[in-house]
Amino acid sequence: MYDPVMRVLTVLEILQARDFVSGAELAERLEVDLRTVQRYIVRLKDLNIPIDSSRGVGGAYRLKPGFRLPPLLLTNEEAFALSLGLRPLRQVGLSAFAPATEGTLAKLGRVLPSALHESVRTVEEVVAIEPGPWVVSTSVDCLIKAASAIRAAHRIRFGYQSHDGAASRRHIEPYAVLHFDGRWYLIGHCLSRCAMRTFRLDRVTDFEVSKATFRRPADFDARRYMQERMPFVQSDYQIDVWIDMPIEEAERNFAPWRIVTEPQDGGTRLRCGRDRLEMFAALLLSTGKQIVVRSPPELRKTFKQLAKAAKQASRPEQRISKRPL
Amino acid sequence: MYDPVMRVLTVLEILQARDFVSGAELAERLEVDLRTVQRYIVRLKDLNIPIDSSRGVGGAYRLKPGFRLPPLLLTNEEAFALSLGLRPLRQVGLSAFAPATEGTLAKLGRVLPSALHESVRTVEEVVAIEPGPWVVSTSVDCLIKAASAIRAAHRIRFGYQSHDGAASRRHIEPYAVLHFDGRWYLIGHCLSRCAMRTFRLDRVTDFEVSKATFRRPADFDARRYMQERMPFVQSDYQIDVWIDMPIEEAERNFAPWRIVTEPQDGGTRLRCGRDRLEMFAALLLSTGKQIVVRSPPELRKTFKQLAKAAKQASRPEQRISKRPL
DNA sequence: GGAATTCCCGACAGAACCTGTCGTAAATTC
DNA sequence: GAATTTACGACAGGTTCTGTCGGGAATTCC
């Protein structure tokens, strides 16, 4: 076919689909002379599409990232994946980093083949995604500021309202932000306490980025940090109990609640941090197993209170008052 | 500039970026004669790019979805959003529907400008996403089969292991699948029970799609259904209690646990379905409020058991045995 | 119903480009 | 050092591109 436009685009398509390709192969695919292929390569370079080339045995052409995106030649399957990927972006909370999401959706909507568009809509229709009822909205502005400060290695200050309602002002070297369990967390080094701390971004106010910089640990892994630290994050009580339950069953029951389990004395030792004891005590009670409290002493008091409340609740129903109409 | 290839691509770029554009405007942008623009439109149509055109006042050109994707002319911001969107696809569990995700990531990796590529990596590095520790893996095959059956309106059969371990074989008219709270659910009309049922896909085995079809309710909304039904899904016990707690506080505390709350007698009436009572009873106990059990009677027994267990746990620590080294 | 506006297209002349071929240079690998 | 590949200029012959001109068709608005 005589159509330079089509051929040039085909060269680009092959380059995008492959890591490298020789001039002879391109000439064969296009059914033109090798010299013509070389002219096409020059044409693409003139379009600011950066193409690397290497001479000699095994010589080839390859694409390299440039300053501007070249025309994308995507297969229908690739476009489907991209279109599908834009939807959950909002739900995971990342669309704040990609303000062009809506515009991109519009653009794809214009060019996606009808059958493909129909497939995307079908998946959306029959496959529903619900983040969960406890997803907490975080200020987009705060999230972006935090991410920018981390990227630029700048210290930050903000007002913080902790779990017990106490307000404080913090001066932090931020290491990472993490979307976990429906909430955004900031992980960093607290300069006041000289220790690592974790903050819920929805409790942050009056966010400021300092000019002062710091050196962020090069290999800091937010996920690993949270997995190791979460059970003890910001806890008023360090809990240590023994339960008459095999380690396997304990792991199934308690791991999701961020409780450290280890086998001991024919049962399992449970350790975790908690701000309030009732919830944890109730969780243990719900297992129906024997429990031995090692620490804190307050936990025994809590069980005493629960015993009283449970006993009262086990009595036959008392009428509070006549039912209103 | 004299470069037909460039000009043709520019026409395509403008068409992708705009809903519609006139020939005169294109001619002005490209600095060519209107007739030349019309020739370019013909060129693009020859490349199987479907372009609609309308004559008369307000006449214009516009792209319409065709059978094959045209070369995509994306801005850097749009490419950034698309690249970012592919990552959460796995975590939300949708990559099963888009097997081309990895290939698309590779292709974008080849062409994304370095600065952009760096931004994507930076966001990925400082912004971590963790689905939550209780996300349950579902068979990808099962998920896709379910979605396909729904789309095709075909009945399905499968083995099901319910929460209490009982195994059964089900014959279902599937309406939707839903990703909710870290799990995939199938919602459908059970032909054996003649009623709507919800199934966790990770408990499904031996999945078969029938040839028999059915008529799916046209306006079925999976999210709405789950919001209304979830508290009572597959429950052995229908719980009805009163608690000495204001409605506002009750909503904050119990809504995340899928408990229906309504103000009553100065406190709150709580209703929900549960397969096991211990967890719910423990949850109530943890509030420290007065509780009145209306139904079921087993719940009072549960409170009695909890009272006994709590009393035992409140005693000073007893040594189970000597601590091993 | 007619004017104005837009897409649509063929024909023409002049200008510009495309392609295969040939020869030579440079770089790389074996 | 041979073989292999990219790189490029020069040439001839063929092909395409562009602006211009004129006319047709469809649509909107007054």
CSV table of N, CA, C and O (backbone and C1' of nucleotides) in Angstrom, one decimal, chain D residues 3-20:
chain,number,residue,atom,x,y,z
D,3,DA,P,32.6,-12.3,5.2
D,3,DA,O5',31.4,-12.0,6.2
D,3,DA,C5',31.2,-12.9,7.3
D,3,DA,C4',30.1,-12.2,8.2
D,3,DA,C3',28.9,-11.7,7.5
D,3,DA,O3',27.7,-12.2,8.2
D,3,DA,C1',29.8,-10.0,8.9
D,4,DT,P,26.3,-11.9,7.5
D,4,DT,O5',25.8,-10.7,8.4
D,4,DT,C5',25.8,-10.9,9.8
D,4,DT,C4',25.4,-9.6,10.5
D,4,DT,C3',24.2,-8.9,9.8
D,4,DT,O3',23.2,-8.6,10.8
D,4,DT,C1',26.0,-7.3,10.2
D,5,DT,P,21.7,-8.4,10.2
D,5,DT,O5',21.5,-6.8,10.5
D,5,DT,C5',21.4,-6.4,11.8
D,5,DT,C4',21.9,-4.9,11.9
D,5,DT,C3',21.1,-3.9,11.0
D,5,DT,O3',20.0,-3.3,11.8
D,5,DT,C1',23.4,-3.4,11.1
D,6,DT,P,19.1,-2.2,11.1
D,6,DT,O5',19.9,-0.8,11.4
D,6,DT,C5',20.1,-0.5,12.8
D,6,DT,C4',21.0,0.8,12.9
D,6,DT,C3',20.4,2.0,12.3
D,6,DT,O3',20.7,3.1,13.1
D,6,DT,C1',22.4,1.6,11.1
D,7,DA,P,20.0,4.5,12.9
D,7,DA,O5',20.9,5.2,11.7
D,7,DA,C5',22.2,5.7,12.0
D,7,DA,C4',22.8,6.4,10.8
D,7,DA,C3',21.7,7.2,10.0
D,7,DA,O3',22.1,8.6,10.2
D,7,DA,C1',23.1,5.9,8.6
D,8,DC,P,21.1,9.7,9.7
D,8,DC,O5',21.6,10.0,8.2
D,8,DC,C5',23.0,10.2,8.0
D,8,DC,C4',23.3,10.3,6.5
D,8,DC,C3',22.2,11.0,5.7
D,8,DC,O3',22.8,12.0,4.9
D,8,DC,C1',22.9,8.9,4.7
D,9,DG,P,21.9,13.2,4.4
D,9,DG,O5',22.7,13.5,3.0
D,9,DG,C5',24.1,13.4,2.9
D,9,DG,C4',24.5,13.1,1.5
D,9,DG,C3',23.7,13.8,0.5
D,9,DG,O3',24.5,14.3,-0.6
D,9,DG,C1',23.5,11.4,0.1
D,10,DA,P,24.0,15.3,-1.6
D,10,DA,O5',23.8,14.4,-2.9
D,10,DA,C5',24.9,13.6,-3.4
D,10,DA,C4',24.4,12.8,-4.6
D,10,DA,C3',23.5,13.5,-5.5
D,10,DA,O3',23.9,13.3,-6.8
D,10,DA,C1',22.6,11.4,-4.8
D,11,DC,P,23.3,14.3,-8.0
D,11,DC,O5',22.4,13.3,-8.8
D,11,DC,C5',22.9,12.0,-9.2
D,11,DC,C4',21.8,11.1,-9.6
D,11,DC,C3',20.6,11.8,-10.3
D,11,DC,O3',20.7,11.3,-11.7
D,11,DC,C1',19.8,10.3,-8.7
D,12,DA,P,19.8,12.1,-12.8
D,12,DA,O5',18.6,11.1,-13.0
D,12,DA,C5',18.9,9.7,-13.2
D,12,DA,C4',17.6,8.9,-13.2
D,12,DA,C3',16.5,9.5,-14.0
D,12,DA,O3',15.8,8.4,-14.7
D,12,DA,C1',15.8,9.2,-11.7
D,13,DG,P,14.8,8.8,-15.9
D,13,DG,O5',13.4,8.4,-15.4
D,13,DG,C5',13.3,7.0,-14.8
D,13,DG,C4',12.1,7.0,-13.9
D,13,DG,C3',10.8,7.6,-14.5
D,13,DG,O3',9.9,6.6,-14.5
D,13,DG,C1',11.2,8.4,-12.3
D,14,DG,P,8.4,6.9,-15.1
D,14,DG,O5',7.5,6.9,-13.8
D,14,DG,C5',7.7,6.0,-12.8
D,14,DG,C4',7.0,6.4,-11.5
D,14,DG,C3',5.6,6.9,-11.7
D,14,DG,O3',4.8,6.1,-10.8
D,14,DG,C1',6.8,8.5,-10.4
D,15,DT,P,3.2,6.3,-10.9
D,15,DT,O5',2.9,7.2,-9.6
D,15,DT,C5',3.5,6.8,-8.4
D,15,DT,C4',3.3,7.8,-7.3
D,15,DT,C3',1.8,8.4,-7.3
D,15,DT,O3',1.2,8.0,-6.0
D,15,DT,C1',3.4,10.1,-7.2
D,16,DT,P,-0.2,8.5,-5.7
D,16,DT,O5',0.0,9.8,-4.8
D,16,DT,C5',1.1,9.7,-3.8
D,16,DT,C4',1.3,11.1,-3.2
D,16,DT,C3',0.0,11.8,-2.7
D,16,DT,O3',0.2,12.2,-1.4
D,16,DT,C1',1.3,13.2,-4.1
D,17,DC,P,-1.0,12.9,-0.6
D,17,DC,O5',-0.6,14.4,-0.6
D,17,DC,C5',0.8,14.8,-0.3
D,17,DC,C4',0.9,16.3,-0.3
D,17,DC,C3',-0.3,17.0,0.2
D,17,DC,O3',0.1,18.1,1.1
D,17,DC,C1',0.2,17.7,-2.0
D,18,DT,P,-0.9,18.8,2.0
D,18,DT,O5',-1.2,20.2,1.3
D,18,DT,C5',-0.1,21.0,1.0
D,18,DT,C4',-0.5,22.1,0.0
D,18,DT,C3',-1.8,22.8,0.3
D,18,DT,O3',-1.6,24.1,0.8
D,18,DT,C1',-1.6,22.3,-2.0
D,19,DG,P,-2.8,25.0,1.3
D,19,DG,O5',-3.1,25.9,0.1
D,19,DG,C5',-2.1,26.7,-0.5
D,19,DG,C4',-2.6,27.3,-1.8
D,19,DG,C3',-3.9,28.1,-1.6
D,19,DG,O3',-3.8,29.3,-2.4
D,19,DG,C1',-4.2,26.4,-3.3
D,20,DT,P,-4.9,30.4,-2.3
D,20,DT,O5',-5.8,30.2,-3.6
D,20,DT,C5',-5.1,30.1,-4.9
D,20,DT,C4',-6.1,29.6,-6.0
D,20,DT,C3',-7.5,30.3,-5.9
D,20,DT,O3',-7.7,31.0,-7.0
D,20,DT,C1',-7.6,27.9,-6.3
